[in-house]
Amino acid sequence: KGMKGHVQPNHQMTPDTIGYMASYLIGKFFAGETKLSVLDPAVGTGNLLSTILNRHGMLITQAFGVDVDDLLIKLAYTGANLQRQSTQFYNQDALDPLFIDPVDAVVCDLPVGYYPNDIRAADYALKNDSGHSFAHHLFIEQGIKHTKPGGYLLFLIPNNLFESAESQKLHEYLKDTVHIQGVLQLPLSLFKNEKAAKSIFILQKKKPGLDAPKEVLLAVLPKLSNREALDKMIADMEKWFQENKEGTLQA
Ligand code: SAM
């Protein structure tokens, strides 16, 4: 409901449904791990991060949230206190240098649009050649920089991420730095119109000796109220984890 009635999508909190799906994926990709650090560089109200922390509180020993909006980060801070979550918040532009060491997992509901600071954007490989750069591209690059080799990144991306003129550059950058693990298209019923629809984009930062998955996990998620279709989808995903993430324990 939240995602349908919004006026300012870039300040909209990430609904629980997406947080649950992200939590499930973190459990699967990090099965067998005992200690994780997580960063959300556009933490907003904190809902996405805190949904994940509620599910994996024992596993996640360090959590970091960054947001440029002081009101939203106050909400995130208050929410973390109420839920007794130990998260470090930074009220700053996440595309400026971050005083946070690389983490095991980056999660981010990306702000989508142009980034006004061309001088800062010039520090990024994914800057636009002319005019303002795309904030969502720069956030992906910053996220990858702040992930440990072998760590995972879960981004909420617009479905048309690879349709812009600058997408070729993004493609090349991803090919050099990460192994794409999956793209899960969220049900269109979650969004007011198709143009606003999003997917979960899952990446693993490259590390020597680490191979790409045999196949990329591609799926269109059913409405989460459709129990039968969702069970089938989860079964398909479990199969993908067994076939492509051999050696990882099952969550
Ligand atoms: N996951 C968040 C939640 O659950 O509330 C929602 C994230 S919202 C879609 C995108 C966020 O990006 C907004 O909170 C906005 O303030 C933040 N943002 C936009 N540009 C930013 C920047 N340059 N640095 C840090 N945060 C930024």
Coordinates of C-alpha atoms and ligand atoms in Angstrom, one line a residue:
K1 CA 0.0 0.0 0.0
G2 CA 2.8 2.3 1.0
M3 CA 4.5 2.1 -2.4
K4 CA 1.3 2.8 -4.2
G5 CA 0.3 6.0 -2.5
H6 CA 3.6 7.8 -2.5
V7 CA 4.3 11.3 -3.6
Q8 CA 8.1 11.3 -3.4
P9 CA 9.4 7.9 -4.3
N10 CA 13.0 8.6 -3.4
H11 CA 12.0 9.3 0.2
Q12 CA 9.6 6.4 0.5
M13 CA 10.3 3.8 3.1
T14 CA 10.9 0.3 1.9
P15 CA 7.9 -1.9 2.7
D16 CA 8.2 -4.9 5.0
T17 CA 7.4 -7.3 2.1
I18 CA 10.6 -6.3 0.4
G19 CA 12.5 -6.4 3.7
Y20 CA 11.3 -10.0 4.3
M21 CA 12.5 -11.1 0.8
A22 CA 15.8 -9.4 1.4
S23 CA 16.1 -11.1 4.8
Y24 CA 15.4 -14.5 3.2
L25 CA 18.1 -13.8 0.6
I26 CA 20.7 -12.8 3.2
G27 CA 19.9 -16.0 5.1
K28 CA 20.5 -18.0 2.0
F29 CA 23.6 -16.3 0.6
F30 CA 25.3 -16.2 4.0
A31 CA 24.2 -19.6 5.2
G32 CA 26.9 -21.1 7.5
E33 CA 28.3 -17.7 8.5
T34 CA 28.3 -16.7 12.1
K35 CA 29.2 -13.0 12.0
L36 CA 28.2 -10.3 9.4
S37 CA 28.6 -6.6 8.9
V38 CA 25.9 -4.8 6.9
L39 CA 25.6 -1.4 5.4
D40 CA 22.6 0.5 3.9
P41 CA 24.0 3.7 2.3
A42 CA 20.5 5.1 1.7
V43 CA 19.0 4.0 5.0
G44 CA 16.1 6.5 5.0
T45 CA 13.6 5.6 7.8
G46 CA 15.7 2.5 8.5
N47 CA 12.8 0.2 7.7
L48 CA 14.7 -2.1 5.2
L49 CA 17.7 -2.4 7.5
S50 CA 15.7 -2.9 10.7
T51 CA 13.5 -5.6 9.0
I52 CA 16.7 -7.5 8.2
L53 CA 18.2 -6.9 11.6
N54 CA 15.0 -8.2 13.2
R55 CA 15.4 -11.4 11.3
H56 CA 19.1 -11.8 11.6
G57 CA 19.9 -10.0 14.8
M58 CA 22.2 -12.8 16.1
L59 CA 24.1 -13.1 12.8
I60 CA 24.6 -9.4 12.1
T61 CA 27.1 -8.0 14.6
Q62 CA 27.7 -4.7 12.9
A63 CA 25.1 -2.5 11.1
F64 CA 25.7 0.8 9.4
G65 CA 23.2 3.2 7.9
V66 CA 23.9 6.4 6.0
D67 CA 21.4 9.1 4.7
V68 CA 21.7 12.7 3.6
D69 CA 18.2 13.5 5.0
D70 CA 18.4 14.5 8.6
L71 CA 14.7 14.0 9.4
L72 CA 14.6 10.5 7.9
I73 CA 17.8 9.5 9.7
K74 CA 16.3 10.7 13.0
L75 CA 13.4 8.4 12.4
A76 CA 15.8 5.5 11.7
Y77 CA 17.7 6.3 14.9
T78 CA 14.5 6.4 16.9
G79 CA 13.3 3.2 15.4
A80 CA 16.6 1.5 16.1
N81 CA 16.5 2.6 19.7
L82 CA 12.9 1.4 20.2
Q83 CA 13.8 -2.0 18.6
R84 CA 17.0 -2.2 20.6
Q85 CA 19.1 -2.5 17.5
S86 CA 22.7 -1.4 17.7
T87 CA 23.2 0.5 14.4
Q88 CA 25.7 3.2 13.6
F89 CA 24.1 6.1 11.6
Y90 CA 25.9 8.7 9.6
N91 CA 24.0 11.8 8.4
Q92 CA 25.9 12.6 5.2
D93 CA 25.9 12.3 1.5
A94 CA 26.7 8.6 0.9
L95 CA 28.6 9.5 -2.2
D96 CA 31.2 11.5 -0.2
P97 CA 33.9 9.3 1.3
L98 CA 32.5 7.1 4.0
F99 CA 34.2 6.4 7.3
I100 CA 33.1 2.8 7.3
D101 CA 35.3 -0.2 6.5
P102 CA 34.1 -2.6 3.8
V103 CA 31.3 -4.8 4.9
D104 CA 30.1 -8.4 4.2
A105 CA 26.7 -7.2 2.8
V106 CA 25.4 -4.0 1.3
V107 CA 21.6 -3.6 1.0
C108 CA 20.1 -0.5 -0.6
D109 CA 16.8 0.7 -2.0
L110 CA 18.5 3.0 -4.4
P111 CA 17.6 6.7 -4.8
V112 CA 16.9 7.0 -8.5
G113 CA 17.6 10.1 -10.6
Y114 CA 20.3 12.7 -11.2
Y115 CA 23.0 13.5 -8.7
P116 CA 23.5 17.2 -8.6
N117 CA 27.2 17.3 -7.4
D118 CA 29.3 17.0 -10.6
I119 CA 32.5 17.6 -8.7
R120 CA 32.0 14.6 -6.4
A121 CA 30.6 12.5 -9.3
A122 CA 33.9 13.1 -11.1
D123 CA 35.5 10.7 -8.6
Y124 CA 33.4 7.8 -9.9
A125 CA 34.1 5.5 -12.9
L126 CA 30.3 5.6 -13.5
K127 CA 30.0 9.4 -13.9
N128 CA 28.1 10.6 -17.0
D129 CA 30.4 11.9 -19.7
S130 CA 28.3 15.1 -20.0
G131 CA 25.8 16.6 -17.6
H132 CA 24.7 15.2 -14.2
S133 CA 25.4 11.6 -13.4
F134 CA 22.8 9.0 -12.3
A135 CA 22.8 8.8 -8.5
H136 CA 21.7 5.1 -8.7
H137 CA 24.8 4.2 -10.8
L138 CA 27.1 6.0 -8.4
F139 CA 25.5 4.3 -5.4
I140 CA 26.1 0.9 -7.0
E141 CA 29.8 1.8 -7.5
Q142 CA 30.1 3.1 -3.9
G143 CA 28.3 0.0 -2.6
I144 CA 30.8 -2.3 -4.5
K145 CA 33.8 -0.3 -3.2
H146 CA 32.5 -0.7 0.4
T147 CA 32.0 -4.5 0.1
K148 CA 34.6 -7.0 1.1
P149 CA 35.8 -9.3 -1.7
G150 CA 33.3 -12.2 -1.9
G151 CA 30.6 -10.1 -0.1
Y152 CA 27.1 -9.7 -1.5
L153 CA 25.1 -6.7 -2.5
L154 CA 21.3 -6.5 -2.7
F155 CA 20.0 -3.5 -4.5
L156 CA 16.4 -2.4 -5.2
I157 CA 16.7 -1.2 -8.8
P158 CA 14.2 0.3 -11.3
N159 CA 13.3 -2.4 -13.8
N160 CA 14.6 -0.1 -16.6
L161 CA 18.1 0.2 -15.1
F162 CA 19.8 -1.2 -18.2
E163 CA 17.7 0.8 -20.7
S164 CA 19.4 4.2 -20.3
A165 CA 22.2 5.6 -22.6
E166 CA 24.7 5.2 -19.7
S167 CA 23.8 1.6 -19.1
Q168 CA 26.6 0.2 -21.3
K169 CA 29.2 1.7 -18.9
L170 CA 27.4 0.2 -15.9
H171 CA 27.4 -3.1 -17.6
E172 CA 31.1 -3.0 -18.2
Y173 CA 31.8 -1.9 -14.7
L174 CA 29.7 -4.7 -13.2
K175 CA 31.5 -7.3 -15.5
D176 CA 34.8 -6.1 -14.1
T177 CA 33.9 -6.0 -10.4
V178 CA 31.1 -8.5 -9.5
H179 CA 29.4 -11.8 -10.4
I180 CA 25.7 -11.1 -11.0
Q181 CA 23.8 -13.7 -8.9
G182 CA 20.2 -12.8 -9.7
V183 CA 17.5 -10.5 -10.7
L184 CA 14.1 -10.9 -8.9
Q185 CA 11.4 -8.8 -10.4
L186 CA 8.9 -7.7 -7.7
P187 CA 5.2 -8.2 -8.3
L188 CA 3.8 -5.3 -10.4
S189 CA 0.8 -5.2 -7.9
L190 CA 3.2 -3.6 -5.4
F191 CA 3.6 -0.5 -7.5
K192 CA 1.2 2.2 -8.7
N193 CA 2.3 1.9 -12.3
E194 CA 4.7 -0.3 -14.3
K195 CA 7.2 2.5 -14.7
A196 CA 7.8 2.6 -10.9
A197 CA 8.2 -1.2 -10.6
K198 CA 11.5 -2.5 -9.2
S199 CA 13.6 -5.6 -8.9
I200 CA 16.0 -7.0 -6.4
F201 CA 19.5 -7.1 -8.0
I202 CA 21.9 -9.4 -6.3
L203 CA 25.7 -9.2 -6.8
Q204 CA 28.8 -10.8 -5.4
K205 CA 32.0 -8.8 -5.4
K206 CA 34.7 -10.7 -7.2
K207 CA 37.5 -12.4 -5.3
P208 CA 40.4 -14.6 -6.6
G209 CA 39.2 -18.2 -6.9
L210 CA 35.5 -17.3 -6.7
D211 CA 33.5 -18.4 -9.7
A212 CA 30.3 -16.9 -11.2
P213 CA 27.2 -19.0 -10.6
K214 CA 26.4 -21.6 -13.3
E215 CA 23.3 -19.7 -14.1
V216 CA 21.9 -16.4 -12.9
L217 CA 18.8 -16.6 -10.7
L218 CA 16.0 -14.9 -12.7
A219 CA 12.5 -14.8 -11.4
V220 CA 9.3 -12.8 -11.5
L221 CA 8.0 -12.9 -7.9
P222 CA 4.3 -13.6 -7.5
K223 CA 2.0 -11.6 -5.3
L224 CA 3.1 -12.4 -1.8
S225 CA -0.6 -13.1 -0.9
N226 CA -0.6 -15.9 -3.5
R227 CA 0.6 -18.6 -1.1
E228 CA 0.7 -21.4 -3.7
A229 CA 2.7 -19.5 -6.3
L230 CA 5.0 -18.2 -3.6
D231 CA 5.7 -21.7 -2.2
K232 CA 6.6 -22.8 -5.7
M233 CA 8.8 -19.8 -6.3
I234 CA 10.7 -20.4 -3.0
A235 CA 11.1 -24.1 -3.9
D236 CA 12.6 -23.0 -7.3
M237 CA 15.0 -20.6 -5.5
E238 CA 16.0 -23.4 -3.0
K239 CA 16.9 -25.5 -6.0
W240 CA 19.0 -22.7 -7.5
F241 CA 20.9 -22.3 -4.2
Q242 CA 21.6 -26.1 -4.1
E243 CA 22.8 -26.1 -7.7
N244 CA 24.8 -22.9 -7.7
K245 CA 26.0 -22.3 -4.2
E246 CA 27.4 -25.8 -3.5
G247 CA 29.1 -26.0 -0.1
T248 CA 27.0 -23.3 1.5
L249 CA 24.8 -24.5 4.3
Q250 CA 21.1 -24.1 4.0
A251 CA 19.5 -21.4 6.2
Ligands
SAM1 N1 15.3 1.8 2.6 C1 14.8 3.1 3.0 C2 13.7 2.9 4.1 O1 13.4 1.7 4.4 O2 13.2 3.9 4.6 C3 14.3 3.9 1.9 C4 15.3 4.4 1.0 S1 14.6 5.7 -0.1 C5 14.0 4.8 -1.4 C6 16.1 6.4 -0.7 C7 16.9 7.2 0.3 O3 18.1 7.7 -0.3 C8 16.2 8.4 0.9 O4 16.1 8.2 2.3 C9 17.1 9.6 0.5 O5 17.1 10.6 1.6 C10 18.4 8.9 0.4 N2 19.4 9.6 -0.5 C11 19.2 10.2 -1.7 N3 20.4 10.7 -2.1 C12 21.3 10.4 -1.1 C13 22.7 10.7 -1.0 N4 23.4 11.3 -1.9 N5 23.4 10.3 0.1 C14 22.7 9.6 1.1 N6 21.4 9.3 1.0 C15 20.7 9.7 -0.1

